[in-house]
Coordinates of C-alpha atoms in Angstrom, one line a residue:
A1 CA -232.6 -110.2 -92.6
D2 CA -231.3 -112.4 -95.6
V3 CA -230.9 -110.5 -98.7
G4 CA -233.5 -111.0 -101.7
A5 CA -235.6 -112.8 -99.7
A6 CA -238.7 -110.6 -100.0
D7 CA -237.6 -110.9 -104.1
T8 CA -240.2 -111.5 -106.4
P9 CA -239.4 -114.5 -108.6
F10 CA -238.3 -112.7 -111.4
Q11 CA -236.1 -110.1 -108.3
A12 CA -234.8 -113.7 -108.1
D13 CA -234.1 -114.7 -111.0
L14 CA -232.0 -111.1 -111.3
R15 CA -230.1 -111.7 -108.6
H16 CA -228.6 -115.0 -109.1
R17 CA -227.4 -114.1 -112.2
I18 CA -225.6 -110.9 -110.6
R19 CA -225.1 -113.0 -108.4
I20 CA -222.8 -115.1 -110.7
I21 CA -221.5 -112.0 -113.1
V22 CA -220.2 -110.5 -110.7
G23 CA -218.3 -113.4 -108.9
T24 CA -217.0 -114.3 -112.7
T25 CA -216.4 -110.5 -114.3
D26 CA -213.8 -108.2 -112.9
T27 CA -215.9 -105.9 -111.0
S28 CA -214.2 -102.9 -111.4
E29 CA -214.2 -103.1 -115.6
L30 CA -218.2 -103.5 -114.6
G31 CA -220.8 -100.7 -114.5
V32 CA -224.3 -100.3 -114.6
K33 CA -225.5 -100.9 -117.6
M34 CA -222.5 -102.9 -118.9
L35 CA -224.6 -105.5 -116.4
R36 CA -227.8 -105.2 -117.8
K37 CA -226.8 -105.9 -121.5
M38 CA -225.3 -109.1 -120.6
L39 CA -228.1 -109.9 -118.7
E40 CA -230.9 -108.5 -121.6
D41 CA -228.7 -111.3 -123.3
Q42 CA -229.1 -114.4 -121.3
L43 CA -232.6 -114.0 -121.0
G44 CA -233.2 -112.4 -124.6
T45 CA -235.1 -109.9 -123.3
S46 CA -235.2 -105.8 -122.5
L47 CA -234.7 -104.9 -119.3
K48 CA -235.1 -100.9 -120.1
E49 CA -238.3 -101.5 -117.7
Q50 CA -236.6 -102.9 -114.5
K51 CA -234.2 -100.9 -115.2
G52 CA -234.0 -99.7 -111.0
D53 CA -234.4 -103.4 -109.8
V54 CA -231.2 -104.1 -112.6
Q55 CA -229.5 -100.9 -110.7
T56 CA -230.8 -101.6 -107.4
L57 CA -229.5 -105.9 -106.9
A58 CA -226.3 -105.0 -109.1
G59 CA -226.0 -102.2 -106.0
E60 CA -226.6 -104.9 -103.4
E61 CA -224.8 -107.9 -104.8
M62 CA -221.5 -105.7 -105.8
G63 CA -221.3 -104.8 -103.0
R64 CA -221.9 -107.9 -100.9
H65 CA -219.5 -109.3 -103.5
A66 CA -217.2 -106.5 -102.2
A67 CA -217.2 -107.7 -99.4
L68 CA -217.0 -111.5 -99.3
D69 CA -213.4 -113.0 -99.6
A70 CA -212.1 -115.4 -103.0
A71 CA -213.2 -118.5 -101.9
A72 CA -217.0 -117.4 -100.0
A73 CA -217.7 -115.7 -103.7
A74 CA -216.7 -119.0 -105.2
R75 CA -219.6 -120.3 -103.7
E76 CA -221.8 -117.5 -103.6
V77 CA -222.0 -118.5 -107.7
Q78 CA -222.0 -121.5 -107.3
K79 CA -225.2 -121.1 -104.8
A80 CA -226.4 -119.2 -107.3
R81 CA -225.6 -121.5 -110.5
D82 CA -226.8 -124.8 -108.6
W83 CA -230.3 -122.3 -107.7
L84 CA -230.6 -120.9 -111.9
A85 CA -230.0 -124.7 -112.8
A86 CA -233.2 -126.0 -110.5
K87 CA -235.4 -123.3 -111.8
E88 CA -234.8 -123.6 -115.1
A89 CA -234.7 -127.7 -114.7
E90 CA -238.6 -126.9 -112.7
A91 CA -239.5 -124.3 -115.7
A92 CA -238.5 -128.5 -117.8
A93 CA -240.2 -130.5 -116.0
A94 CA -242.8 -128.5 -115.9
A95 CA -243.3 -127.8 -119.6
A96 CA -242.4 -131.1 -120.6
A97 CA -245.8 -131.7 -118.5
A98 CA -248.5 -129.1 -120.0
A99 CA -247.4 -130.7 -123.3
S100 CA -247.8 -134.7 -122.3
A101 CA -251.3 -133.3 -120.3

């Protein structure tokens, strides 16, 4: 089964953000608490109530990343960045359409 296929939209967003952080950070120094703080800084909101989601997704993505070679990891990070950029563009377009309606 595809990892993340059953994610809610919020979980998918977190997974892609985690994938970028894990792929661009020294994971030997990265703990789940530090990762959650980085996500909270990006999102501008507390993820205390989503601690379980963050922990589960972080564990999955750290495990995936450890199994990838450097080139594959770089491709995964770029795909995650592209996914996030597309979702942000969709949200901006929806906000612009709502504002002009």
